[in-house]
C-alpha cells in the first residue's frame, strides 16, 4: 500500500509518498511560494533532487505538479496515480469536532470550515490543500490526521481553563494541545526501545523545535500537555512567548499602542527566544552567541531550559512517577546543552544524565543518554510525523 502524505501551509505544500510494507519514503518534496511570484518545487526521489521553477498560482496547480513528478519517467517512483492508495492530510486543530483520524467527506469538510477559526494560521491552509487534492484526485480516499487527536484523552480537569464553565460550553474555549502526532510517535518508539508495552510506562515527551510542547503520557495516553487553546501557550519558543500573565498583555498593548490582534502577532512573532536574546529564534545562533559571551542569548537559553524543567517536574507529579523522558524535534535532537539544562537538578527524582552520551553526534538513531544507574531513562528519538500520518491513514482506509 502507498500513502501520499500532504502537509499544506498557506504558501507551501510538503509531501511524502510512503510505501507502507517497508515504511520507506519513495519520494518527498516541497512546493514553495504558492500564490506568490517565484513558485518552486523541490522533489527528491531515486537518490536525486529535481528542482522545477514555475509559477504556482494556487494549491491545485501545486498538487498537479507534484503528481506529474511522481509519475515522471525520470523523477517518478510510480507508473500511474492508481498506485496511490490513499492520501493523508496533516491538520493542526480539530477542536472538539474530531478526536481521531477521519475520512474526508463533504460533511466533514463543512465541519472543517466551521472550526477553521480555531487555528486561523494553519487550518485554512490545510483546507486549501485538501480541496486541491479532492479536485485533482476525486476518487481517492483521504484521511485527516489531527495534531490535536493524541491530546483528546486529557481529563476534563486538565484541559479546562478556570473560566465560566458556560463559556467553555458555548465557545469550546479549552486546552487542545499541538504536535500530537509527534508526541504519539516518540512515546510509542520509546516503549519499543525499552522493550515494554506502552501501558506499562509513564513518559514525559519533550517536542522541542521552533515551536515546542511537552506532554505527560500515562500508559500510552496523553494526560496533559503544555500547549493550550492555541500553540502560543507553554514553554517559550523561537518567536512565541509561551505562558504569560494575560494582564501583562493588556498593559503592553496599552503602552505600545497595539490592538488585540497586534498584541497577539507580537506574542507569536516577536517574543520567545528571538525577543529575549535580540539575536535569533534559531537555537544554533543562540548557542553560538552564548559561547561568545552574549548575555541575552545565555539568558534566553536559561529561561528555555528552566521552563521545560518545570513542565517535566509538574508532569512527573501529574503522572505520579516517571520511567522515561524523551527529547525530539530540531532542538531536542540536536542541542545537548538544552537537554542538559532541562534534566539537570532532577537527580533527586531519579533523573541522571550521562554527560558523555548526551554529546553524541546525531546519526538519526535512538540514543539513551541517561547514566547507567539513572532510575529514569532519557531517550533522544528522531520524530517522524509523516510516518504517523501515513500509518493512521492506512489503518483507516
Ligand atoms: P519546526 O518544525 O517547529 O519549524 P524544528 O523541529 O525543525 O522546528 O526545529 C528547528 C530548531 O532546531 C531551530 O531552532 C534550530 O536551530 C534547531 N536545530 C539545532 N540543530 C539543528 C540541526 N542540526 N538541524 C536542524 N535544526 C537544528
PDB file of N, CA and C and ligand atoms in Angstrom, residues 14 90 179 207-212 238 240 273 280-287 328-336 362 383 385, ligand 1:
ATOM      1  N   UNK A  14       4.086  20.464   1.565  1.00  0.00           N
ATOM      2  CA  UNK A  14       5.095  19.410   1.697  1.00  0.00           C
ATOM      3  C   UNK A  14       4.412  18.069   1.464  1.00  0.00           C
ATOM      4  N   UNK A  90      -2.258  16.366   7.002  1.00  0.00           N
ATOM      5  CA  UNK A  90      -1.988  16.862   8.340  1.00  0.00           C
ATOM      6  C   UNK A  90      -2.903  18.061   8.614  1.00  0.00           C
ATOM      7  N   UNK A 179       1.258  19.297  18.213  1.00  0.00           N
ATOM      8  CA  UNK A 179       2.342  18.321  17.984  1.00  0.00           C
ATOM      9  C   UNK A 179       1.955  16.894  18.391  1.00  0.00           C
ATOM     10  N   UNK A 207       8.834  17.750  22.812  1.00  0.00           N
ATOM     11  CA  UNK A 207       8.999  18.097  21.397  1.00  0.00           C
ATOM     12  C   UNK A 207       9.537  19.526  21.369  1.00  0.00           C
ATOM     13  N   UNK A 208      10.844  19.664  21.181  1.00  0.00           N
ATOM     14  CA  UNK A 208      11.470  20.983  21.257  1.00  0.00           C
ATOM     15  C   UNK A 208      12.006  21.362  19.879  1.00  0.00           C
ATOM     16  N   UNK A 209      11.330  22.286  19.231  1.00  0.00           N
ATOM     17  CA  UNK A 209      11.754  22.725  17.903  1.00  0.00           C
ATOM     18  C   UNK A 209      11.611  24.229  17.844  1.00  0.00           C
ATOM     19  N   UNK A 210      11.219  24.717  16.691  1.00  0.00           N
ATOM     20  CA  UNK A 210      10.920  26.145  16.611  1.00  0.00           C
ATOM     21  C   UNK A 210       9.679  26.436  17.460  1.00  0.00           C
ATOM     22  N   UNK A 211       8.686  25.570  17.323  1.00  0.00           N
ATOM     23  CA  UNK A 211       7.581  25.515  18.291  1.00  0.00           C
ATOM     24  C   UNK A 211       7.861  24.352  19.227  1.00  0.00           C
ATOM     25  N   UNK A 212       7.531  24.495  20.488  1.00  0.00           N
ATOM     26  CA  UNK A 212       7.861  23.435  21.451  1.00  0.00           C
ATOM     27  C   UNK A 212       6.648  23.097  22.304  1.00  0.00           C
ATOM     28  N   UNK A 238      10.703  29.721  19.679  1.00  0.00           N
ATOM     29  CA  UNK A 238      11.536  30.543  18.798  1.00  0.00           C
ATOM     30  C   UNK A 238      11.121  32.008  18.824  1.00  0.00           C
ATOM     31  N   UNK A 240       7.630  32.735  19.950  1.00  0.00           N
ATOM     32  CA  UNK A 240       6.397  32.829  20.754  1.00  0.00           C
ATOM     33  C   UNK A 240       6.734  32.928  22.240  1.00  0.00           C
ATOM     34  N   UNK A 273      12.508  33.233  22.235  1.00  0.00           N
ATOM     35  CA  UNK A 273      13.973  33.267  22.179  1.00  0.00           C
ATOM     36  C   UNK A 273      14.463  34.506  21.421  1.00  0.00           C
ATOM     37  N   UNK A 280      18.372  35.858  17.714  1.00  0.00           N
ATOM     38  CA  UNK A 280      17.761  34.972  16.731  1.00  0.00           C
ATOM     39  C   UNK A 280      16.738  34.077  17.407  1.00  0.00           C
ATOM     40  N   UNK A 281      15.875  33.485  16.585  1.00  0.00           N
ATOM     41  CA  UNK A 281      14.950  32.472  17.112  1.00  0.00           C
ATOM     42  C   UNK A 281      15.575  31.090  16.980  1.00  0.00           C
ATOM     43  N   UNK A 282      16.679  31.016  16.256  1.00  0.00           N
ATOM     44  CA  UNK A 282      17.293  29.731  15.921  1.00  0.00           C
ATOM     45  C   UNK A 282      18.283  29.324  17.004  1.00  0.00           C
ATOM     46  N   UNK A 283      18.101  28.114  17.524  1.00  0.00           N
ATOM     47  CA  UNK A 283      18.938  27.670  18.648  1.00  0.00           C
ATOM     48  C   UNK A 283      20.405  27.516  18.258  1.00  0.00           C
ATOM     49  N   UNK A 284      20.679  27.313  16.962  1.00  0.00           N
ATOM     50  CA  UNK A 284      22.093  27.247  16.551  1.00  0.00           C
ATOM     51  C   UNK A 284      22.753  28.599  16.734  1.00  0.00           C
ATOM     52  N   UNK A 285      22.024  29.665  16.351  1.00  0.00           N
ATOM     53  CA  UNK A 285      22.566  31.030  16.530  1.00  0.00           C
ATOM     54  C   UNK A 285      22.678  31.355  18.012  1.00  0.00           C
ATOM     55  N   UNK A 286      21.698  30.899  18.778  1.00  0.00           N
ATOM     56  CA  UNK A 286      21.686  31.228  20.211  1.00  0.00           C
ATOM     57  C   UNK A 286      22.861  30.580  20.940  1.00  0.00           C
ATOM     58  N   UNK A 287      23.106  29.299  20.652  1.00  0.00           N
ATOM     59  CA  UNK A 287      24.217  28.629  21.354  1.00  0.00           C
ATOM     60  C   UNK A 287      25.552  29.217  20.902  1.00  0.00           C
ATOM     61  N   UNK A 328      12.787  15.222  21.437  1.00  0.00           N
ATOM     62  CA  UNK A 328      12.659  15.074  19.988  1.00  0.00           C
ATOM     63  C   UNK A 328      12.548  16.438  19.313  1.00  0.00           C
ATOM     64  N   UNK A 329      12.514  16.447  17.974  1.00  0.00           N
ATOM     65  CA  UNK A 329      12.425  17.633  17.101  1.00  0.00           C
ATOM     66  C   UNK A 329      13.769  18.376  17.034  1.00  0.00           C
ATOM     67  N   UNK A 330      13.810  19.416  16.208  1.00  0.00           N
ATOM     68  CA  UNK A 330      15.078  20.083  15.848  1.00  0.00           C
ATOM     69  C   UNK A 330      15.989  20.369  17.022  1.00  0.00           C
ATOM     70  N   UNK A 331      15.457  20.974  18.060  1.00  0.00           N
ATOM     71  CA  UNK A 331      16.280  21.333  19.215  1.00  0.00           C
ATOM     72  C   UNK A 331      16.514  20.109  20.105  1.00  0.00           C
ATOM     73  N   UNK A 332      15.461  19.361  20.365  1.00  0.00           N
ATOM     74  CA  UNK A 332      15.571  18.185  21.230  1.00  0.00           C
ATOM     75  C   UNK A 332      16.557  17.160  20.695  1.00  0.00           C
ATOM     76  N   UNK A 333      16.634  17.057  19.350  1.00  0.00           N
ATOM     77  CA  UNK A 333      17.506  16.047  18.753  1.00  0.00           C
ATOM     78  C   UNK A 333      18.936  16.541  18.549  1.00  0.00           C
ATOM     79  N   UNK A 334      19.108  17.866  18.552  1.00  0.00           N
ATOM     80  CA  UNK A 334      20.411  18.406  18.117  1.00  0.00           C
ATOM     81  C   UNK A 334      21.134  19.303  19.105  1.00  0.00           C
ATOM     82  N   UNK A 335      20.548  19.577  20.258  1.00  0.00           N
ATOM     83  CA  UNK A 335      21.151  20.598  21.121  1.00  0.00           C
ATOM     84  C   UNK A 335      21.415  20.048  22.529  1.00  0.00           C
ATOM     85  N   UNK A 336      22.621  19.436  22.726  1.00  0.00           N
ATOM     86  CA  UNK A 336      22.930  18.801  24.009  1.00  0.00           C
ATOM     87  C   UNK A 336      22.801  19.743  25.204  1.00  0.00           C
ATOM     88  N   UNK A 362      24.613  13.402  16.233  1.00  0.00           N
ATOM     89  CA  UNK A 362      23.306  12.943  15.743  1.00  0.00           C
ATOM     90  C   UNK A 362      23.454  12.080  14.491  1.00  0.00           C
ATOM     91  N   UNK A 383      11.867  12.394  15.519  1.00  0.00           N
ATOM     92  CA  UNK A 383      10.426  12.321  15.283  1.00  0.00           C
ATOM     93  C   UNK A 383      10.136  12.008  13.819  1.00  0.00           C
ATOM     94  N   UNK A 385       6.628  12.637  11.924  1.00  0.00           N
ATOM     95  CA  UNK A 385       5.184  12.908  11.895  1.00  0.00           C
ATOM     96  C   UNK A 385       4.531  12.352  10.626  1.00  0.00           C
TER      97      UNK A 385
HETATM   98  P1  LIG B   1       9.718  23.390  13.468  1.00  0.00           P
HETATM   99  O1  LIG B   1       9.364  22.065  12.839  1.00  0.00           O
HETATM  100  O2  LIG B   1       8.909  23.732  14.676  1.00  0.00           O
HETATM  101  O3  LIG B   1       9.878  24.518  12.494  1.00  0.00           O
HETATM  102  P2  LIG B   1      12.262  22.098  14.047  1.00  0.00           P
HETATM  103  O4  LIG B   1      11.815  20.921  14.813  1.00  0.00           O
HETATM  104  O5  LIG B   1      12.781  21.901  12.666  1.00  0.00           O
HETATM  105  O6  LIG B   1      11.169  23.238  14.087  1.00  0.00           O
HETATM  106  O7  LIG B   1      13.410  22.813  14.925  1.00  0.00           O
HETATM  107  C1  LIG B   1      14.069  23.956  14.498  1.00  0.00           C
HETATM  108  C2  LIG B   1      15.101  24.331  15.568  1.00  0.00           C
HETATM  109  O8  LIG B   1      16.036  23.245  15.722  1.00  0.00           O
HETATM  110  C3  LIG B   1      15.919  25.557  15.240  1.00  0.00           C
HETATM  111  O9  LIG B   1      15.950  26.431  16.357  1.00  0.00           O
HETATM  112  C4  LIG B   1      17.294  25.012  15.011  1.00  0.00           C
HETATM  113  O10 LIG B   1      18.269  25.879  15.469  1.00  0.00           O
HETATM  114  C5  LIG B   1      17.338  23.777  15.869  1.00  0.00           C
HETATM  115  N1  LIG B   1      18.453  22.934  15.443  1.00  0.00           N
HETATM  116  C6  LIG B   1      19.606  22.772  16.113  1.00  0.00           C
HETATM  117  N2  LIG B   1      20.454  21.977  15.459  1.00  0.00           N
HETATM  118  C7  LIG B   1      19.850  21.610  14.325  1.00  0.00           C
HETATM  119  C8  LIG B   1      20.222  20.780  13.224  1.00  0.00           C
HETATM  120  N3  LIG B   1      21.397  20.180  13.154  1.00  0.00           N
HETATM  121  N4  LIG B   1      19.328  20.637  12.239  1.00  0.00           N
HETATM  122  C9  LIG B   1      18.130  21.234  12.292  1.00  0.00           C
HETATM  123  N5  LIG B   1      17.729  22.018  13.313  1.00  0.00           N
HETATM  124  C10 LIG B   1      18.565  22.213  14.326  1.00  0.00           C
END
